Short mmCIF file of C-alpha atoms in Angstrom, two decimals:
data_model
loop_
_atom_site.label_atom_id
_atom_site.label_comp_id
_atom_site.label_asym_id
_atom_site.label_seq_id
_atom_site.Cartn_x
_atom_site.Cartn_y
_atom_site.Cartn_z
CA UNK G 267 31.09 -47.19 24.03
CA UNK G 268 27.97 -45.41 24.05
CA UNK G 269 27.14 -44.77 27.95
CA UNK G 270 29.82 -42.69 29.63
CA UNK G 271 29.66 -42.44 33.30
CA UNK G 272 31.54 -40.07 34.66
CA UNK G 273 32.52 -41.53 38.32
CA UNK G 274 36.46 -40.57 37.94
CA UNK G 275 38.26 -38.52 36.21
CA UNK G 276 38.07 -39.20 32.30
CA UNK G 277 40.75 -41.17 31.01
CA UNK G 278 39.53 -42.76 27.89
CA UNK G 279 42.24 -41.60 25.74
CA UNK G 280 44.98 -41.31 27.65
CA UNK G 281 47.55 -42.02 24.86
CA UNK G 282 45.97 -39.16 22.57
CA UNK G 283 45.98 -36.92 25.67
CA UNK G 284 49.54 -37.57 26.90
CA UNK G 285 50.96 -36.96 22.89
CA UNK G 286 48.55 -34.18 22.69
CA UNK G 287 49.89 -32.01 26.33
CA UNK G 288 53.13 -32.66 25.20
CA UNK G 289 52.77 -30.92 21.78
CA UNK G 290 51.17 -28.10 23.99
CA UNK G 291 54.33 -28.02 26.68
CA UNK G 292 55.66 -25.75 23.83
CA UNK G 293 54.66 -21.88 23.58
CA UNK G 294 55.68 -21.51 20.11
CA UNK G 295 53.68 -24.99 19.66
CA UNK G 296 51.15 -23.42 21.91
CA UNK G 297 50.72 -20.33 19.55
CA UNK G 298 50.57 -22.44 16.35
CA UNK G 299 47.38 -23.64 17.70
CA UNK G 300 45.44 -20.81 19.14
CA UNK G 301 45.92 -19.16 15.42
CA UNK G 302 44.67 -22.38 14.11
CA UNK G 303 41.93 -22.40 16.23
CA UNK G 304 40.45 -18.85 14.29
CA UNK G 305 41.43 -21.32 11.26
CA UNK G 306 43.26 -22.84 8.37
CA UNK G 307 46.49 -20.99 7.10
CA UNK G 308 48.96 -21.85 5.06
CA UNK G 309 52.58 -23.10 6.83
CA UNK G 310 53.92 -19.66 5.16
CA UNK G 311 51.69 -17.49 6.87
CA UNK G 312 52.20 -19.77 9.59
CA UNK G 313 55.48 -19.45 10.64
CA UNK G 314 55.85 -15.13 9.94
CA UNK G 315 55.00 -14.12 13.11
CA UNK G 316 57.88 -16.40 14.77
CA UNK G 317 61.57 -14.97 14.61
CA UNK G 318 63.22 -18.47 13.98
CA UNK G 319 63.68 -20.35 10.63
CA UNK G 320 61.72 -22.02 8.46
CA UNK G 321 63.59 -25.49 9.24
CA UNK G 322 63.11 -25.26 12.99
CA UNK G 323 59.18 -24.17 12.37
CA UNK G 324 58.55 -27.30 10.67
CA UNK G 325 59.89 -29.25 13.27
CA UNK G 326 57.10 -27.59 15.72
CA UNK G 327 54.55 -28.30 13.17
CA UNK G 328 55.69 -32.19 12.44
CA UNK G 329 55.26 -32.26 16.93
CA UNK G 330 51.87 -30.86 16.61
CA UNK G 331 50.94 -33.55 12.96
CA UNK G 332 52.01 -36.70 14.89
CA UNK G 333 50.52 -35.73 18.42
CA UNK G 334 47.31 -35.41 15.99
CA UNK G 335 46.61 -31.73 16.77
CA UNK G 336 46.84 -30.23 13.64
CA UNK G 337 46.56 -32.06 9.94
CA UNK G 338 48.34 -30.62 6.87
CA UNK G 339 47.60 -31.16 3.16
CA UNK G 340 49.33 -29.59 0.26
CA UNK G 341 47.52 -28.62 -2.74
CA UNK G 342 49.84 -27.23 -5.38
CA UNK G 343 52.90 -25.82 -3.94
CA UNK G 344 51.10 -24.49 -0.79
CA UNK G 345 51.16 -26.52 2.22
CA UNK G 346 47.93 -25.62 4.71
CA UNK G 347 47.39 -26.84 8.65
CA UNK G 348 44.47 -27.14 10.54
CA UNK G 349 43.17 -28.01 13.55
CA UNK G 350 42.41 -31.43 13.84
CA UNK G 351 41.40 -32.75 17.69
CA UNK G 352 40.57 -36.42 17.90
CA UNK G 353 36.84 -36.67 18.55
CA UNK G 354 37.20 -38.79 21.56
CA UNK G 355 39.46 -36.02 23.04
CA UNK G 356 37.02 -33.45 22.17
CA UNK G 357 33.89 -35.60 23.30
CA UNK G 358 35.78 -36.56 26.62
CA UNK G 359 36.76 -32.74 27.32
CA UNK G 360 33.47 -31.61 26.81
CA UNK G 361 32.05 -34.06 29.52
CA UNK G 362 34.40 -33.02 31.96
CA UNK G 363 33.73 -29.29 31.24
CA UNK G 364 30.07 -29.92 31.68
CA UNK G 365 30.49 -32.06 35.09
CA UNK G 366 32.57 -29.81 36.10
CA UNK G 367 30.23 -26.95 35.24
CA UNK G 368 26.86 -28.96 37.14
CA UNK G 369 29.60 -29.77 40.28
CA UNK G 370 30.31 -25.99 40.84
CA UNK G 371 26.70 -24.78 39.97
CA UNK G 372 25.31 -27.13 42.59
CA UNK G 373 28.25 -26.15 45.30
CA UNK G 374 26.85 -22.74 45.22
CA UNK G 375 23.13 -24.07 45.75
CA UNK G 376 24.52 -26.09 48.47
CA UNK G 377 25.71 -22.96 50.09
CA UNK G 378 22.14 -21.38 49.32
CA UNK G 379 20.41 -23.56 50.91
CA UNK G 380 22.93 -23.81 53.58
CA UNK G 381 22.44 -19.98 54.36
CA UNK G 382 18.53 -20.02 53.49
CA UNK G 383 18.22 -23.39 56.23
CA UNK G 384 20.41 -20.65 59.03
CA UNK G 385 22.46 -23.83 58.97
CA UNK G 386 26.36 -22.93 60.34
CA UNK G 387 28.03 -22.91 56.34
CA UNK G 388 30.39 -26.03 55.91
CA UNK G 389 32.01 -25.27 53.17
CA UNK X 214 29.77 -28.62 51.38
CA UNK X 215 28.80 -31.84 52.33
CA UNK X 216 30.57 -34.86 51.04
CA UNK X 217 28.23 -37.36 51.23
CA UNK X 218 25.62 -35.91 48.62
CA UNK X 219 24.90 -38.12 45.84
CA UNK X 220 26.10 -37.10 42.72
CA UNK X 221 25.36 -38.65 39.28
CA UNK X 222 26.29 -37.17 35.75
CA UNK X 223 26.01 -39.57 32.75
CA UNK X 224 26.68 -38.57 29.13
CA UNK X 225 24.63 -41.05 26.70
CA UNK X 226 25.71 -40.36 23.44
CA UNK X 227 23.60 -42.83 21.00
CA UNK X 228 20.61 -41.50 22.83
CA UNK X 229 21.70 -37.96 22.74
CA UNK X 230 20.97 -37.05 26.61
CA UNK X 231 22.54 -35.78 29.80
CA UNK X 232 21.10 -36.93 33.07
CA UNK X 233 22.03 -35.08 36.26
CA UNK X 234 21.89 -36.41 39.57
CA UNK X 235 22.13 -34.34 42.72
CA UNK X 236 21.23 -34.60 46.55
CA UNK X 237 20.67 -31.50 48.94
CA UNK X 238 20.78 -31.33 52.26
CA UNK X 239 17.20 -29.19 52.56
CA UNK X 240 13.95 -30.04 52.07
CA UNK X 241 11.78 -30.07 48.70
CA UNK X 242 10.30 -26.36 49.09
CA UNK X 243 13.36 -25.23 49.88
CA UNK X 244 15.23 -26.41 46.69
CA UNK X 245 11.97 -25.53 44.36
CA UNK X 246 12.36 -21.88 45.45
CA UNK X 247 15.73 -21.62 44.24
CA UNK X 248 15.19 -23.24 40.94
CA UNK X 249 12.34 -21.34 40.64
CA UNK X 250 12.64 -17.80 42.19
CA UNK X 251 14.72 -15.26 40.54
CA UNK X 252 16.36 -13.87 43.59
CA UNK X 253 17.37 -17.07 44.64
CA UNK X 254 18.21 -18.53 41.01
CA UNK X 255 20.27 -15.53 40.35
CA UNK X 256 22.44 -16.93 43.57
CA UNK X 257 23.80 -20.29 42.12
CA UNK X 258 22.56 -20.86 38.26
CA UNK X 259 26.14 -19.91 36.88
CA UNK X 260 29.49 -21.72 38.31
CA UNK X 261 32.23 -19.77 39.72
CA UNK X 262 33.93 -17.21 39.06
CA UNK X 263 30.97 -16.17 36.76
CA UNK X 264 27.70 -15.00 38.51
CA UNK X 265 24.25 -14.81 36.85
CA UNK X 266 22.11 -11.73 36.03
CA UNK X 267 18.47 -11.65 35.02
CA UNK X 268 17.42 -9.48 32.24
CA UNK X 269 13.37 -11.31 33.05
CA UNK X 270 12.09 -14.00 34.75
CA UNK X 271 8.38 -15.35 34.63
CA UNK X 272 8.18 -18.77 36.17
CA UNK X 273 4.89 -20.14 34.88
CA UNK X 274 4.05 -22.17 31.96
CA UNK X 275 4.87 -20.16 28.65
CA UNK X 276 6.87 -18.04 30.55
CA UNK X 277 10.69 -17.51 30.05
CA UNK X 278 14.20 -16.72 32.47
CA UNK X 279 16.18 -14.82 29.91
CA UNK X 280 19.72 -14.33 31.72
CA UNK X 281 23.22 -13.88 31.57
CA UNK X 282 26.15 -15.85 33.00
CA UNK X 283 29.12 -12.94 33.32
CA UNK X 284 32.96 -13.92 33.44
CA UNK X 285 35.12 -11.51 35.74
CA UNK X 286 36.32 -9.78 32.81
CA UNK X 287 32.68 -8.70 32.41
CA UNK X 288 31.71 -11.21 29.01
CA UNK X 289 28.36 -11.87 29.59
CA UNK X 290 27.02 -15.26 27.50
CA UNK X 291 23.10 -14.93 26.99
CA UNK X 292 20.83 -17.85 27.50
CA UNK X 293 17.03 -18.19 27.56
CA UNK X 294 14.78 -20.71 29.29
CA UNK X 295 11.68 -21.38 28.16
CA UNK X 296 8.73 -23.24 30.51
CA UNK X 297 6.85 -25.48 28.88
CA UNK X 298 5.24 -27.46 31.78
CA UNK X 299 4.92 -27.02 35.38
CA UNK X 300 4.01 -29.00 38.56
CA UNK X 301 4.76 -26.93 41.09
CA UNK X 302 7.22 -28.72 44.13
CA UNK X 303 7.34 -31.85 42.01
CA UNK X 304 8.10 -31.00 38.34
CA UNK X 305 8.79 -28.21 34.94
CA UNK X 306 9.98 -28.85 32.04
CA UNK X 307 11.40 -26.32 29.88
CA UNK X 308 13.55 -25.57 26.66
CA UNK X 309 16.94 -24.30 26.85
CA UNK X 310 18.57 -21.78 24.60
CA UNK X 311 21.63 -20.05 23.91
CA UNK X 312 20.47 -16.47 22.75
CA UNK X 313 21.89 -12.82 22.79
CA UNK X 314 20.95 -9.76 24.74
CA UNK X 315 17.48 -9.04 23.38
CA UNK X 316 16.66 -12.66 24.39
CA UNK X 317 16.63 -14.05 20.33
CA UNK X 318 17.33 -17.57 20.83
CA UNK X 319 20.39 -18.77 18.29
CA UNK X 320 19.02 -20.12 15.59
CA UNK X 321 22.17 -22.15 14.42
CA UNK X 322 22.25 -23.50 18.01
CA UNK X 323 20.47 -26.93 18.97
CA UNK X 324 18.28 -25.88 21.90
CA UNK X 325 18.02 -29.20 24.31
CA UNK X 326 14.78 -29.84 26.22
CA UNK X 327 15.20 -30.02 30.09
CA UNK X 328 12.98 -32.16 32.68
CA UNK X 329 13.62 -31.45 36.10
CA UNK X 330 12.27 -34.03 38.74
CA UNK X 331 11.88 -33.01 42.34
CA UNK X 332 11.89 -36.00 45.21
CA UNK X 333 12.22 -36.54 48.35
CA UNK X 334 14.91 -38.84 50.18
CA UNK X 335 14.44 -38.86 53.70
CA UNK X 336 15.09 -35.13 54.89
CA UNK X 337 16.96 -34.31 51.99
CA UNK X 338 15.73 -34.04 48.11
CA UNK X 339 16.79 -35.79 45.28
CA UNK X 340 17.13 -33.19 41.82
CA UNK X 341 16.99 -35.58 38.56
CA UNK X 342 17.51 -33.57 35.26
CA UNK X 343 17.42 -34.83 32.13
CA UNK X 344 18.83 -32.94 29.36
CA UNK X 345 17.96 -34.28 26.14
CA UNK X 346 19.45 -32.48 22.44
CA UNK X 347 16.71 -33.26 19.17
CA UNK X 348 19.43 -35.41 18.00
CA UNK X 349 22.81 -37.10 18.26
CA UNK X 350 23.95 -34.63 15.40
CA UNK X 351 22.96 -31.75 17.72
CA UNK X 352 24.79 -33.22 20.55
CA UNK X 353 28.02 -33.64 18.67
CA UNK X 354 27.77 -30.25 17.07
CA UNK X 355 27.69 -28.51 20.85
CA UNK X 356 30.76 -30.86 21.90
CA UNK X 357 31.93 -29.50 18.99
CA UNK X 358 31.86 -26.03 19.93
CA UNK X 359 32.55 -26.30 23.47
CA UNK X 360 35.63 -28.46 22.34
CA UNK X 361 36.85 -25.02 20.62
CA UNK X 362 35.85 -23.44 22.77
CA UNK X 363 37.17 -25.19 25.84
CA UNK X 364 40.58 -25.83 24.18
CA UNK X 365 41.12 -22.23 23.62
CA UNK X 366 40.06 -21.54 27.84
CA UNK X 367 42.46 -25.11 28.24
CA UNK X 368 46.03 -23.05 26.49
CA UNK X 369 45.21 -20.04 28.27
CA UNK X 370 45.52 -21.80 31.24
CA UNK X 371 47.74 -24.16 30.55
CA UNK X 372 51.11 -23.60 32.05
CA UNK X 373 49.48 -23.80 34.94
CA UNK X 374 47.95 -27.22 34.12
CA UNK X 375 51.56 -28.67 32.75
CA UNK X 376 53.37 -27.39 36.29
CA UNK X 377 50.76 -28.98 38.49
CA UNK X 378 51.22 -32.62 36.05
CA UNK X 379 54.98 -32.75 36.12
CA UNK X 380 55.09 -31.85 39.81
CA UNK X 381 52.28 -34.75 40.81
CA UNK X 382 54.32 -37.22 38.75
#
């Protein structure tokens, strides 16, 4: 769908959204992301900073794989995760952001104009 | 604020534009002034909690706003407008830039061309803008980066977020 108007709150990928809050209900899983955010790294590197072991780290990182967060691909004996958020996600986040951005922006003009017009503010 | 106001925002992806659709409850001189005077500008431009400060302003054609948009933690993000065309109460066009203090537009940033359409609807006045990127690539690399971007403000945040879900379902 090319057009996307923006009536309601976006729900176009509820499915990807619902797997992809889940993965993020997590802190650890939470963590694992922001780092991944700054970039690649390998599972090894991964997984230091977190006192818990190696088995239960994976786990985390299998959530994050299937909620399709993060990809991983091994090359050699070295396993490395990324980021990996489904376009639509991304595209239908962004729109939100930015009609949430123009919604507040134009609140304050409201109240502007409100002031400048010695109208009683309503807000 | 009043709830009535019209309110359009529609995302066209294949044709690589934003349009903007907005009501206020003043008339046409009125709303020109504060897209187009600093002092007033300065009083709306960025959306809460961040507030706007101009580094310069010259309304006119060839002229440029070159401002900041400051978070409460003091971050200020840079941007730069420049005006390409103006009809003044009805019209300006102008191109959009992100840029850094000195007012250098980013150069690996897509700068998107803005029309801004001034009407009037009875005693109120109808703001069309029309945001358009050079092309879809450009669009989808500043999702991109406000995706990143976003998702990093999104975890900071998100506790928050997950306690008001569970407790609304």
């Amino acid at each position: 769908m090319e057009n996307h108007l923006l009536q309601a709150a976006p729900q176009a990928a509820p499915r990807a959204l619902d797997a992809a809050f889940h993965a993020l209900a997590n802190p650890t899983r939470r963590a694992i992301v922001s780092r991944l955010l700054r970039g690649p790294a390998p599972t090894k590197e991964l997984a230091e900073p977190f006192a818990m072991g190696l088995p239960s780290f994976l786990k985390h990182l299998k959530v994050l794989e299937e909620s399709g967060l993060i990809r991983t691909h091994k090359e050699g004996r070295v396993r490395t995760c990324e980021v990996q958020m489904d376009q639509l996600v991304a595209a239908e986040r962004w729109f939100a952001e930015q009609r949430e951005l123009w919604e507040s922006r134009y609140r304050n003009l409201d109240d502007l104009l409100a002031r400048l017009s010695g109208e009683p503010d309503e807000g | 604020m009043k709830a009535d106001l019209q309110f359009d925002f529609l995302v066209d992806r294949g044709a690589h534009t934003l349009t903007i659709k907005r009501e206020f409850a003043a008339k046409r001189p009125l709303v020109w002034d504060c897209y187009t005077r600093r002092e007033l500008l300065e009083q709306w431009f960025a959306p809460r909690p961040l507030t706007t400060k101009t580094k310069s302003m010259e309304f006119k054609e060839g002229g440029h706003w070159h401002y900041a948009m400051v978070d409460p933690g003091g971050k200020e993000y840079w941007g730069r407008t420049d005006y390409q065309t103006i009809t003044p109460m009805e019209r300006y066009t102008a191109l959009d830039a992100f840029s850094d203090e000195s007012g250098a537009p980013n150069p690996d940033l897509p700068r998107a061309h803005w029309e801004v359409t001034f009407s009037d609807v009875g005693a109120r006045t109808l703001v069309h803008t029309l945001v358009t990127y050079p092309s879809r690539e450009d669009l989808e690399k500043v999702i991109q980066m406000g995706m990143e971007a976003g998702l990093a403000s999104t975890l900071e945040h998100l506790d928050e977020v997950l306690a008001t879900l569970s407790s609304s379902s």
